[in-house]
Amino acid sequence: MQIVILDNAAEVARYGADVFIRQIDRKPDSVLGLATGSTPLALYRRLIAACKNGDISFARVCSFNLDEYLGLAGDHPQSYRHFMNTQLFEHIDIDLRNTHIPPGDAADPIQACSDYDKLIEARGGIDIQLLGIGRNGHIGFNEPSSGLRSRTRIKTLTEATIKDNARFFSAREFQPHLSITMGIGTIMEARKVVLLATGAAKAKAIKAAAEGPLSASCPASALQMHGNALLIIDEAAAAGLERRAFYKHVERENQKLLQSLDKT
Ligand code: PGA
């Protein structure tokens, strides 16, 4: 697990966006795993700017989102399909037919889950998966107690997550309590995983994910078993880390190494 600690949320977005820009530059037909929530928004704004400047093109990119509310159709303003269209897809040159989000309104949602995993596989697997983290350590909607090898499936949201996400819904608006989410096993198959976390509210979850035991109690701790996981976090989210100084030292050494390789 590589842990990069930066001064603030803007730096986290910049660093994370650069990782995605390099990926698309290297492989223009990359398969991206994308996430919703507040944290990735600044990164998406940077990808939009890079696309508008002509630095990258999404014309050959294909994407798979982590999750969707069960019971919401894609045209519902609270659906994650609507979120992705308005926050990213409508502003870049991606072909909407290459963007995939679990269908919240599927007639047979159980079948839709296994179809989603099959589609990811048919597209060659995910090259790079973006993740946020819940205050309870969830990734996607894999809440604590989720199987560490789980596949895309229907998951019940915890009270805590429903409360955290209530800010996106207006009073008396229907807020789903169920979701379709990629499983932890599905996420772990991505060739690279990039998790972003900012703010003090995430410090406990980051501590558990990076330094706690591998445990379904903190689904993000599964990333300790991933061969290519990158955590990009700000100082506030890093506040609980015991080996914070060491991670900063490692990152400085990595940067020195990269610079010296650049010169050769
Ligand atoms: P947030 O959500 O980015 O809105 O904090 C993250 C998550 O719940 O995965």
PDB file of C-alpha atoms and ligand atoms in Angstrom:
ATOM      1  CA  MET A   1       0.000   0.000   0.000  1.00  0.00           C
ATOM      2  CA  GLN A   2       1.444   3.355  -1.025  1.00  0.00           C
ATOM      3  CA  ILE A   3       0.277   6.216   1.179  1.00  0.00           C
ATOM      4  CA  VAL A   4       0.705   9.774  -0.046  1.00  0.00           C
ATOM      5  CA  ILE A   5      -0.043  12.513   2.488  1.00  0.00           C
ATOM      6  CA  LEU A   6      -0.591  15.994   1.079  1.00  0.00           C
ATOM      7  CA  ASP A   7      -1.310  19.376   2.635  1.00  0.00           C
ATOM      8  CA  ASN A   8      -4.932  19.787   1.630  1.00  0.00           C
ATOM      9  CA  ALA A   9      -7.878  18.551  -0.430  1.00  0.00           C
ATOM     10  CA  ALA A  10      -6.849  20.548  -3.516  1.00  0.00           C
ATOM     11  CA  GLU A  11      -3.455  18.807  -3.548  1.00  0.00           C
ATOM     12  CA  VAL A  12      -5.164  15.422  -3.181  1.00  0.00           C
ATOM     13  CA  ALA A  13      -7.325  16.165  -6.243  1.00  0.00           C
ATOM     14  CA  ARG A  14      -4.303  17.342  -8.241  1.00  0.00           C
ATOM     15  CA  TYR A  15      -2.206  14.281  -7.394  1.00  0.00           C
ATOM     16  CA  GLY A  16      -5.121  11.904  -8.033  1.00  0.00           C
ATOM     17  CA  ALA A  17      -6.039  13.557 -11.339  1.00  0.00           C
ATOM     18  CA  ASP A  18      -2.413  13.294 -12.503  1.00  0.00           C
ATOM     19  CA  VAL A  19      -2.479   9.543 -11.852  1.00  0.00           C
ATOM     20  CA  PHE A  20      -5.586   9.223 -14.059  1.00  0.00           C
ATOM     21  CA  ILE A  21      -4.201  11.546 -16.743  1.00  0.00           C
ATOM     22  CA  ARG A  22      -0.981   9.506 -16.950  1.00  0.00           C
ATOM     23  CA  GLN A  23      -3.034   6.299 -17.157  1.00  0.00           C
ATOM     24  CA  ILE A  24      -5.157   7.595 -20.076  1.00  0.00           C
ATOM     25  CA  ASP A  25      -2.071   9.008 -21.774  1.00  0.00           C
ATOM     26  CA  ARG A  26      -0.331   5.626 -21.546  1.00  0.00           C
ATOM     27  CA  LYS A  27      -3.422   3.628 -22.506  1.00  0.00           C
ATOM     28  CA  PRO A  28      -6.053   5.680 -24.373  1.00  0.00           C
ATOM     29  CA  ASP A  29      -8.534   2.789 -24.253  1.00  0.00           C
ATOM     30  CA  SER A  30      -8.249   2.431 -20.470  1.00  0.00           C
ATOM     31  CA  VAL A  31     -11.065   0.893 -18.468  1.00  0.00           C
ATOM     32  CA  LEU A  32     -11.698   3.255 -15.558  1.00  0.00           C
ATOM     33  CA  GLY A  33     -13.513   2.427 -12.344  1.00  0.00           C
ATOM     34  CA  LEU A  34     -15.260   5.583 -11.110  1.00  0.00           C
ATOM     35  CA  ALA A  35     -16.851   6.731  -7.870  1.00  0.00           C
ATOM     36  CA  THR A  36     -19.487   9.197  -6.700  1.00  0.00           C
ATOM     37  CA  GLY A  37     -19.578  11.255  -3.484  1.00  0.00           C
ATOM     38  CA  SER A  38     -18.090  14.651  -2.642  1.00  0.00           C
ATOM     39  CA  THR A  39     -14.444  13.610  -2.575  1.00  0.00           C
ATOM     40  CA  PRO A  40     -13.897  12.852  -6.295  1.00  0.00           C
ATOM     41  CA  LEU A  41     -15.539  16.084  -7.512  1.00  0.00           C
ATOM     42  CA  ALA A  42     -12.374  18.191  -7.528  1.00  0.00           C
ATOM     43  CA  LEU A  43     -10.515  15.392  -9.324  1.00  0.00           C
ATOM     44  CA  TYR A  44     -13.293  15.253 -11.951  1.00  0.00           C
ATOM     45  CA  ARG A  45     -13.016  19.004 -12.456  1.00  0.00           C
ATOM     46  CA  ARG A  46      -9.315  18.549 -13.204  1.00  0.00           C
ATOM     47  CA  LEU A  47     -10.013  15.730 -15.676  1.00  0.00           C
ATOM     48  CA  ILE A  48     -12.591  17.959 -17.410  1.00  0.00           C
ATOM     49  CA  ALA A  49     -10.016  20.766 -17.655  1.00  0.00           C
ATOM     50  CA  ALA A  50      -7.366  18.377 -19.017  1.00  0.00           C
ATOM     51  CA  CYS A  51      -9.832  17.144 -21.649  1.00  0.00           C
ATOM     52  CA  LYS A  52     -10.886  20.674 -22.637  1.00  0.00           C
ATOM     53  CA  ASN A  53      -7.193  21.675 -22.963  1.00  0.00           C
ATOM     54  CA  GLY A  54      -6.609  18.751 -25.285  1.00  0.00           C
ATOM     55  CA  ASP A  55      -4.182  17.042 -22.890  1.00  0.00           C
ATOM     56  CA  ILE A  56      -6.257  13.829 -22.790  1.00  0.00           C
ATOM     57  CA  SER A  57      -9.162  12.313 -24.648  1.00  0.00           C
ATOM     58  CA  PHE A  58     -11.775   9.938 -23.281  1.00  0.00           C
ATOM     59  CA  ALA A  59     -12.949   8.970 -26.777  1.00  0.00           C
ATOM     60  CA  ARG A  60     -11.687   5.408 -26.364  1.00  0.00           C
ATOM     61  CA  VAL A  61     -12.127   5.150 -22.592  1.00  0.00           C
ATOM     62  CA  CYS A  62     -14.700   2.900 -21.024  1.00  0.00           C
ATOM     63  CA  SER A  63     -15.908   3.292 -17.430  1.00  0.00           C
ATOM     64  CA  PHE A  64     -17.624   1.311 -14.700  1.00  0.00           C
ATOM     65  CA  ASN A  65     -19.037   2.999 -11.627  1.00  0.00           C
ATOM     66  CA  LEU A  66     -18.930   1.371  -8.243  1.00  0.00           C
ATOM     67  CA  ASP A  67     -22.570   1.550  -7.263  1.00  0.00           C
ATOM     68  CA  GLU A  68     -26.090   2.833  -7.688  1.00  0.00           C
ATOM     69  CA  TYR A  69     -29.157   3.165  -5.494  1.00  0.00           C
ATOM     70  CA  LEU A  70     -31.578   0.314  -5.993  1.00  0.00           C
ATOM     71  CA  GLY A  71     -34.959   1.713  -6.997  1.00  0.00           C
ATOM     72  CA  LEU A  72     -33.713   4.842  -8.776  1.00  0.00           C
ATOM     73  CA  ALA A  73     -33.758   5.032 -12.568  1.00  0.00           C
ATOM     74  CA  GLY A  74     -30.864   6.787 -14.291  1.00  0.00           C
ATOM     75  CA  ASP A  75     -32.918   9.912 -14.983  1.00  0.00           C
ATOM     76  CA  HIS A  76     -33.694  10.404 -11.264  1.00  0.00           C
ATOM     77  CA  PRO A  77     -31.807  13.489 -10.028  1.00  0.00           C
ATOM     78  CA  GLN A  78     -30.420  11.563  -7.018  1.00  0.00           C
ATOM     79  CA  SER A  79     -29.236   8.608  -9.079  1.00  0.00           C
ATOM     80  CA  TYR A  80     -25.531   8.074  -9.458  1.00  0.00           C
ATOM     81  CA  ARG A  81     -26.072   7.925 -13.241  1.00  0.00           C
ATOM     82  CA  HIS A  82     -27.373  11.490 -13.084  1.00  0.00           C
ATOM     83  CA  PHE A  83     -24.460  12.493 -10.821  1.00  0.00           C
ATOM     84  CA  MET A  84     -21.871  11.083 -13.232  1.00  0.00           C
ATOM     85  CA  ASN A  85     -23.518  12.573 -16.317  1.00  0.00           C
ATOM     86  CA  THR A  86     -23.703  16.047 -14.823  1.00  0.00           C
ATOM     87  CA  GLN A  87     -20.405  16.068 -12.885  1.00  0.00           C
ATOM     88  CA  LEU A  88     -18.170  14.428 -15.497  1.00  0.00           C
ATOM     89  CA  PHE A  89     -19.504  12.686 -18.603  1.00  0.00           C
ATOM     90  CA  GLU A  90     -21.337  15.666 -20.161  1.00  0.00           C
ATOM     91  CA  HIS A  91     -18.152  17.743 -19.979  1.00  0.00           C
ATOM     92  CA  ILE A  92     -15.701  15.316 -21.601  1.00  0.00           C
ATOM     93  CA  ASP A  93     -15.517  13.539 -24.951  1.00  0.00           C
ATOM     94  CA  ILE A  94     -16.499  10.120 -23.585  1.00  0.00           C
ATOM     95  CA  ASP A  95     -19.055   8.058 -25.511  1.00  0.00           C
ATOM     96  CA  LEU A  96     -21.944   7.650 -23.044  1.00  0.00           C
ATOM     97  CA  ARG A  97     -22.472   4.123 -24.392  1.00  0.00           C
ATOM     98  CA  ASN A  98     -19.065   3.250 -22.921  1.00  0.00           C
ATOM     99  CA  THR A  99     -20.054   4.421 -19.428  1.00  0.00           C
ATOM    100  CA  HIS A 100     -21.525   1.785 -17.151  1.00  0.00           C
ATOM    101  CA  ILE A 101     -23.367   2.189 -13.884  1.00  0.00           C
ATOM    102  CA  PRO A 102     -25.267  -0.631 -12.143  1.00  0.00           C
ATOM    103  CA  PRO A 103     -28.908  -0.320 -13.268  1.00  0.00           C
ATOM    104  CA  GLY A 104     -30.893   0.793 -10.219  1.00  0.00           C
ATOM    105  CA  ASP A 105     -34.164   0.151 -12.019  1.00  0.00           C
ATOM    106  CA  ALA A 106     -33.363  -3.311 -13.422  1.00  0.00           C
ATOM    107  CA  ALA A 107     -36.382  -5.625 -13.700  1.00  0.00           C
ATOM    108  CA  ASP A 108     -34.196  -8.416 -12.313  1.00  0.00           C
ATOM    109  CA  PRO A 109     -31.608  -6.724 -10.089  1.00  0.00           C
ATOM    110  CA  ILE A 110     -30.001  -9.993  -8.992  1.00  0.00           C
ATOM    111  CA  GLN A 111     -29.317 -10.926 -12.609  1.00  0.00           C
ATOM    112  CA  ALA A 112     -28.141  -7.357 -13.269  1.00  0.00           C
ATOM    113  CA  CYS A 113     -25.446  -7.787 -10.591  1.00  0.00           C
ATOM    114  CA  SER A 114     -23.870 -10.844 -12.160  1.00  0.00           C
ATOM    115  CA  ASP A 115     -24.247  -9.275 -15.622  1.00  0.00           C
ATOM    116  CA  TYR A 116     -22.277  -6.258 -14.350  1.00  0.00           C
ATOM    117  CA  ASP A 117     -19.354  -8.419 -13.236  1.00  0.00           C
ATOM    118  CA  LYS A 118     -19.444 -10.284 -16.568  1.00  0.00           C
ATOM    119  CA  LEU A 119     -19.404  -7.005 -18.499  1.00  0.00           C
ATOM    120  CA  ILE A 120     -16.353  -5.775 -16.561  1.00  0.00           C
ATOM    121  CA  GLU A 121     -14.607  -9.022 -17.414  1.00  0.00           C
ATOM    122  CA  ALA A 122     -15.670  -8.819 -21.074  1.00  0.00           C
ATOM    123  CA  ARG A 123     -14.119  -5.345 -21.307  1.00  0.00           C
ATOM    124  CA  GLY A 124     -10.817  -6.753 -20.068  1.00  0.00           C
ATOM    125  CA  GLY A 125     -11.109  -5.795 -16.386  1.00  0.00           C
ATOM    126  CA  ILE A 126     -10.639  -2.429 -14.730  1.00  0.00           C
ATOM    127  CA  ASP A 127      -7.238  -0.777 -15.218  1.00  0.00           C
ATOM    128  CA  ILE A 128      -7.613   1.780 -12.451  1.00  0.00           C
ATOM    129  CA  GLN A 129     -10.350   2.073  -9.829  1.00  0.00           C
ATOM    130  CA  LEU A 130     -11.095   5.328  -8.029  1.00  0.00           C
ATOM    131  CA  LEU A 131     -12.472   4.999  -4.498  1.00  0.00           C
ATOM    132  CA  GLY A 132     -13.691   7.224  -1.712  1.00  0.00           C
ATOM    133  CA  ILE A 133     -14.083   5.869   1.784  1.00  0.00           C
ATOM    134  CA  GLY A 134     -17.030   6.122   4.139  1.00  0.00           C
ATOM    135  CA  ARG A 135     -16.585   7.231   7.747  1.00  0.00           C
ATOM    136  CA  ASN A 136     -17.336   3.599   8.610  1.00  0.00           C
ATOM    137  CA  GLY A 137     -14.623   2.326   6.247  1.00  0.00           C
ATOM    138  CA  HIS A 138     -16.956   1.330   3.415  1.00  0.00           C
ATOM    139  CA  ILE A 139     -15.774   1.268  -0.204  1.00  0.00           C
ATOM    140  CA  GLY A 140     -18.513   1.484  -2.796  1.00  0.00           C
ATOM    141  CA  PHE A 141     -21.539   0.501  -0.746  1.00  0.00           C
ATOM    142  CA  ASN A 142     -19.678  -2.399   0.866  1.00  0.00           C
ATOM    143  CA  GLU A 143     -20.644  -1.646   4.432  1.00  0.00           C
ATOM    144  CA  PRO A 144     -18.860  -3.144   7.474  1.00  0.00           C
ATOM    145  CA  SER A 145     -19.365  -6.943   7.561  1.00  0.00           C
ATOM    146  CA  SER A 146     -19.263  -7.154   3.754  1.00  0.00           C
ATOM    147  CA  GLY A 147     -17.503 -10.281   2.510  1.00  0.00           C
ATOM    148  CA  LEU A 148     -13.929  -9.486   1.581  1.00  0.00           C
ATOM    149  CA  ARG A 149     -14.301 -11.563  -1.602  1.00  0.00           C
ATOM    150  CA  SER A 150     -17.834 -10.415  -2.435  1.00  0.00           C
ATOM    151  CA  ARG A 151     -19.011  -9.777  -5.984  1.00  0.00           C
ATOM    152  CA  THR A 152     -21.404  -7.156  -7.344  1.00  0.00           C
ATOM    153  CA  ARG A 153     -24.650  -7.596  -5.415  1.00  0.00           C
ATOM    154  CA  ILE A 154     -27.497  -5.900  -3.602  1.00  0.00           C
ATOM    155  CA  LYS A 155     -26.451  -4.374  -0.273  1.00  0.00           C
ATOM    156  CA  THR A 156     -28.439  -2.798   2.517  1.00  0.00           C
ATOM    157  CA  LEU A 157     -27.074   0.568   3.625  1.00  0.00           C
ATOM    158  CA  THR A 158     -26.243   1.178   7.271  1.00  0.00           C
ATOM    159  CA  GLU A 159     -28.052   3.874   9.250  1.00  0.00           C
ATOM    160  CA  ALA A 160     -24.770   5.829   9.309  1.00  0.00           C
ATOM    161  CA  THR A 161     -24.457   5.856   5.507  1.00  0.00           C
ATOM    162  CA  ILE A 162     -28.120   6.768   5.039  1.00  0.00           C
ATOM    163  CA  LYS A 163     -27.566   9.678   7.421  1.00  0.00           C
ATOM    164  CA  ASP A 164     -24.312  10.748   5.724  1.00  0.00           C
ATOM    165  CA  ASN A 165     -26.005  10.753   2.307  1.00  0.00           C
ATOM    166  CA  ALA A 166     -29.229  12.411   3.476  1.00  0.00           C
ATOM    167  CA  ARG A 167     -27.610  15.766   2.624  1.00  0.00           C
ATOM    168  CA  PHE A 168     -28.142  15.013  -1.075  1.00  0.00           C
ATOM    169  CA  PHE A 169     -31.899  14.423  -0.653  1.00  0.00           C
ATOM    170  CA  SER A 170     -34.496  17.041   0.126  1.00  0.00           C
ATOM    171  CA  ALA A 171     -36.841  16.643   3.076  1.00  0.00           C
ATOM    172  CA  ARG A 172     -39.528  13.981   2.511  1.00  0.00           C
ATOM    173  CA  GLU A 173     -37.830  12.853  -0.723  1.00  0.00           C
ATOM    174  CA  PHE A 174     -37.597   9.054  -1.103  1.00  0.00           C
ATOM    175  CA  GLN A 175     -34.085   7.980  -0.046  1.00  0.00           C
ATOM    176  CA  PRO A 176     -33.260   4.397  -0.978  1.00  0.00           C
ATOM    177  CA  HIS A 177     -31.902   2.084   1.714  1.00  0.00           C
ATOM    178  CA  LEU A 178     -30.657  -0.505  -0.765  1.00  0.00           C
ATOM    179  CA  SER A 179     -27.983  -0.370  -3.427  1.00  0.00           C
ATOM    180  CA  ILE A 180     -26.263  -2.386  -6.101  1.00  0.00           C
ATOM    181  CA  THR A 181     -22.526  -2.248  -5.472  1.00  0.00           C
ATOM    182  CA  MET A 182     -19.429  -3.811  -6.918  1.00  0.00           C
ATOM    183  CA  GLY A 183     -18.196  -6.324  -4.365  1.00  0.00           C
ATOM    184  CA  ILE A 184     -14.910  -6.061  -2.526  1.00  0.00           C
ATOM    185  CA  GLY A 185     -13.674  -9.005  -4.601  1.00  0.00           C
ATOM    186  CA  THR A 186     -14.690  -7.138  -7.776  1.00  0.00           C
ATOM    187  CA  ILE A 187     -12.833  -4.007  -6.645  1.00  0.00           C
ATOM    188  CA  MET A 188      -9.763  -6.051  -5.711  1.00  0.00           C
ATOM    189  CA  GLU A 189      -9.503  -7.318  -9.300  1.00  0.00           C
ATOM    190  CA  ALA A 190      -8.797  -3.813 -10.604  1.00  0.00           C
ATOM    191  CA  ARG A 191      -5.159  -3.621 -11.673  1.00  0.00           C
ATOM    192  CA  LYS A 192      -4.645  -0.420  -9.710  1.00  0.00           C
ATOM    193  CA  VAL A 193      -6.758   1.096  -6.928  1.00  0.00           C
ATOM    194  CA  VAL A 194      -6.624   4.779  -5.971  1.00  0.00           C
ATOM    195  CA  LEU A 195      -8.422   5.790  -2.786  1.00  0.00           C
ATOM    196  CA  LEU A 196      -8.896   9.464  -1.938  1.00  0.00           C
ATOM    197  CA  ALA A 197      -9.772  10.759   1.530  1.00  0.00           C
ATOM    198  CA  THR A 198      -9.864  14.288   2.870  1.00  0.00           C
ATOM    199  CA  GLY A 199     -10.930  15.862   6.138  1.00  0.00           C
ATOM    200  CA  ALA A 200     -10.822  14.920   9.804  1.00  0.00           C
ATOM    201  CA  ALA A 201     -14.075  12.942   9.571  1.00  0.00           C
ATOM    202  CA  LYS A 202     -12.186  10.280   7.585  1.00  0.00           C
ATOM    203  CA  ALA A 203      -9.181   9.956   9.954  1.00  0.00           C
ATOM    204  CA  LYS A 204     -10.557   6.995  11.905  1.00  0.00           C
ATOM    205  CA  ALA A 205     -11.506   5.060   8.763  1.00  0.00           C
ATOM    206  CA  ILE A 206      -8.084   5.733   7.196  1.00  0.00           C
ATOM    207  CA  LYS A 207      -6.295   4.547  10.321  1.00  0.00           C
ATOM    208  CA  ALA A 208      -8.347   1.316  10.292  1.00  0.00           C
ATOM    209  CA  ALA A 209      -7.888   0.816   6.542  1.00  0.00           C
ATOM    210  CA  ALA A 210      -4.128   1.359   6.487  1.00  0.00           C
ATOM    211  CA  GLU A 211      -2.939   0.227   9.914  1.00  0.00           C
ATOM    212  CA  GLY A 212      -5.762  -1.822  11.378  1.00  0.00           C
ATOM    213  CA  PRO A 213      -6.214  -5.562  10.997  1.00  0.00           C
ATOM    214  CA  LEU A 214      -7.516  -6.970   7.711  1.00  0.00           C
ATOM    215  CA  SER A 215     -11.145  -7.173   8.660  1.00  0.00           C
ATOM    216  CA  ALA A 216     -14.661  -7.043   7.233  1.00  0.00           C
ATOM    217  CA  SER A 217     -15.306  -4.489  10.003  1.00  0.00           C
ATOM    218  CA  CYS A 218     -13.365  -2.043   7.839  1.00  0.00           C
ATOM    219  CA  PRO A 219     -14.000  -3.020   4.199  1.00  0.00           C
ATOM    220  CA  ALA A 220     -11.234  -0.678   2.966  1.00  0.00           C
ATOM    221  CA  SER A 221      -8.696  -2.740   4.941  1.00  0.00           C
ATOM    222  CA  ALA A 222      -9.024  -5.335   2.144  1.00  0.00           C
ATOM    223  CA  LEU A 223      -6.778  -3.018   0.110  1.00  0.00           C
ATOM    224  CA  GLN A 224      -3.880  -4.187   2.303  1.00  0.00           C
ATOM    225  CA  MET A 225      -4.077  -7.366   0.182  1.00  0.00           C
ATOM    226  CA  HIS A 226      -4.000  -5.456  -3.119  1.00  0.00           C
ATOM    227  CA  GLY A 227      -0.693  -5.425  -4.990  1.00  0.00           C
ATOM    228  CA  ASN A 228      -1.109  -1.896  -6.331  1.00  0.00           C
ATOM    229  CA  ALA A 229      -3.144   0.277  -3.978  1.00  0.00           C
ATOM    230  CA  LEU A 230      -2.502   3.997  -3.621  1.00  0.00           C
ATOM    231  CA  LEU A 231      -4.028   6.056  -0.816  1.00  0.00           C
ATOM    232  CA  ILE A 232      -3.949   9.796  -1.461  1.00  0.00           C
ATOM    233  CA  ILE A 233      -5.022  11.672   1.650  1.00  0.00           C
ATOM    234  CA  ASP A 234      -4.717  15.087   3.209  1.00  0.00           C
ATOM    235  CA  GLU A 235      -3.134  15.893   6.573  1.00  0.00           C
ATOM    236  CA  ALA A 236      -6.512  15.938   8.321  1.00  0.00           C
ATOM    237  CA  ALA A 237      -7.401  12.433   7.121  1.00  0.00           C
ATOM    238  CA  ALA A 238      -3.867  11.246   8.003  1.00  0.00           C
ATOM    239  CA  ALA A 239      -4.037  12.570  11.566  1.00  0.00           C
ATOM    240  CA  GLY A 240      -4.586   9.150  13.191  1.00  0.00           C
ATOM    241  CA  LEU A 241      -1.794   7.312  11.378  1.00  0.00           C
ATOM    242  CA  GLU A 242       0.925   5.945  13.618  1.00  0.00           C
ATOM    243  CA  ARG A 243       3.521   5.725  10.831  1.00  0.00           C
ATOM    244  CA  ARG A 244       2.614   9.071   9.254  1.00  0.00           C
ATOM    245  CA  ALA A 245       6.241  10.327   9.287  1.00  0.00           C
ATOM    246  CA  PHE A 246       7.448   7.111   7.646  1.00  0.00           C
ATOM    247  CA  TYR A 247       4.894   7.355   4.800  1.00  0.00           C
ATOM    248  CA  LYS A 248       6.002  10.930   4.145  1.00  0.00           C
ATOM    249  CA  HIS A 249       9.635   9.806   4.111  1.00  0.00           C
ATOM    250  CA  VAL A 250       8.809   6.999   1.638  1.00  0.00           C
ATOM    251  CA  GLU A 251       7.000   9.436  -0.670  1.00  0.00           C
ATOM    252  CA  ARG A 252      10.000  11.818  -0.649  1.00  0.00           C
ATOM    253  CA  GLU A 253      12.305   8.903  -1.507  1.00  0.00           C
ATOM    254  CA  ASN A 254       9.927   7.792  -4.294  1.00  0.00           C
ATOM    255  CA  GLN A 255       9.920  11.276  -5.794  1.00  0.00           C
ATOM    256  CA  LYS A 256      13.744  11.427  -5.647  1.00  0.00           C
ATOM    257  CA  LEU A 257      13.951   8.039  -7.349  1.00  0.00           C
ATOM    258  CA  LEU A 258      11.525   9.098 -10.089  1.00  0.00           C
ATOM    259  CA  GLN A 259      13.486  12.308 -10.689  1.00  0.00           C
ATOM    260  CA  SER A 260      16.768  10.430 -10.942  1.00  0.00           C
ATOM    261  CA  LEU A 261      15.202   7.935 -13.388  1.00  0.00           C
ATOM    262  CA  ASP A 262      13.917  10.887 -15.447  1.00  0.00           C
ATOM    263  CA  LYS A 263      17.471  12.192 -15.801  1.00  0.00           C
ATOM    264  CA  THR A 264      18.912   8.886 -17.012  1.00  0.00           C
TER     265      THR A 264
HETATM  266  P1  PGA B   1     -17.763  11.243   0.299  1.00  0.00           P
HETATM  267  O1  PGA B   1     -18.236   9.722   0.287  1.00  0.00           O
HETATM  268  O2  PGA B   1     -16.735  11.368  -0.782  1.00  0.00           O
HETATM  269  O3  PGA B   1     -19.022  12.023  -0.033  1.00  0.00           O
HETATM  270  O4  PGA B   1     -17.225  11.527   1.649  1.00  0.00           O
HETATM  271  C1  PGA B   1     -17.282   8.717   0.248  1.00  0.00           C
HETATM  272  C2  PGA B   1     -17.949   7.363   0.366  1.00  0.00           C
HETATM  273  O5  PGA B   1     -18.954   7.251   1.082  1.00  0.00           O
HETATM  274  O6  PGA B   1     -17.434   6.410  -0.242  1.00  0.00           O
END
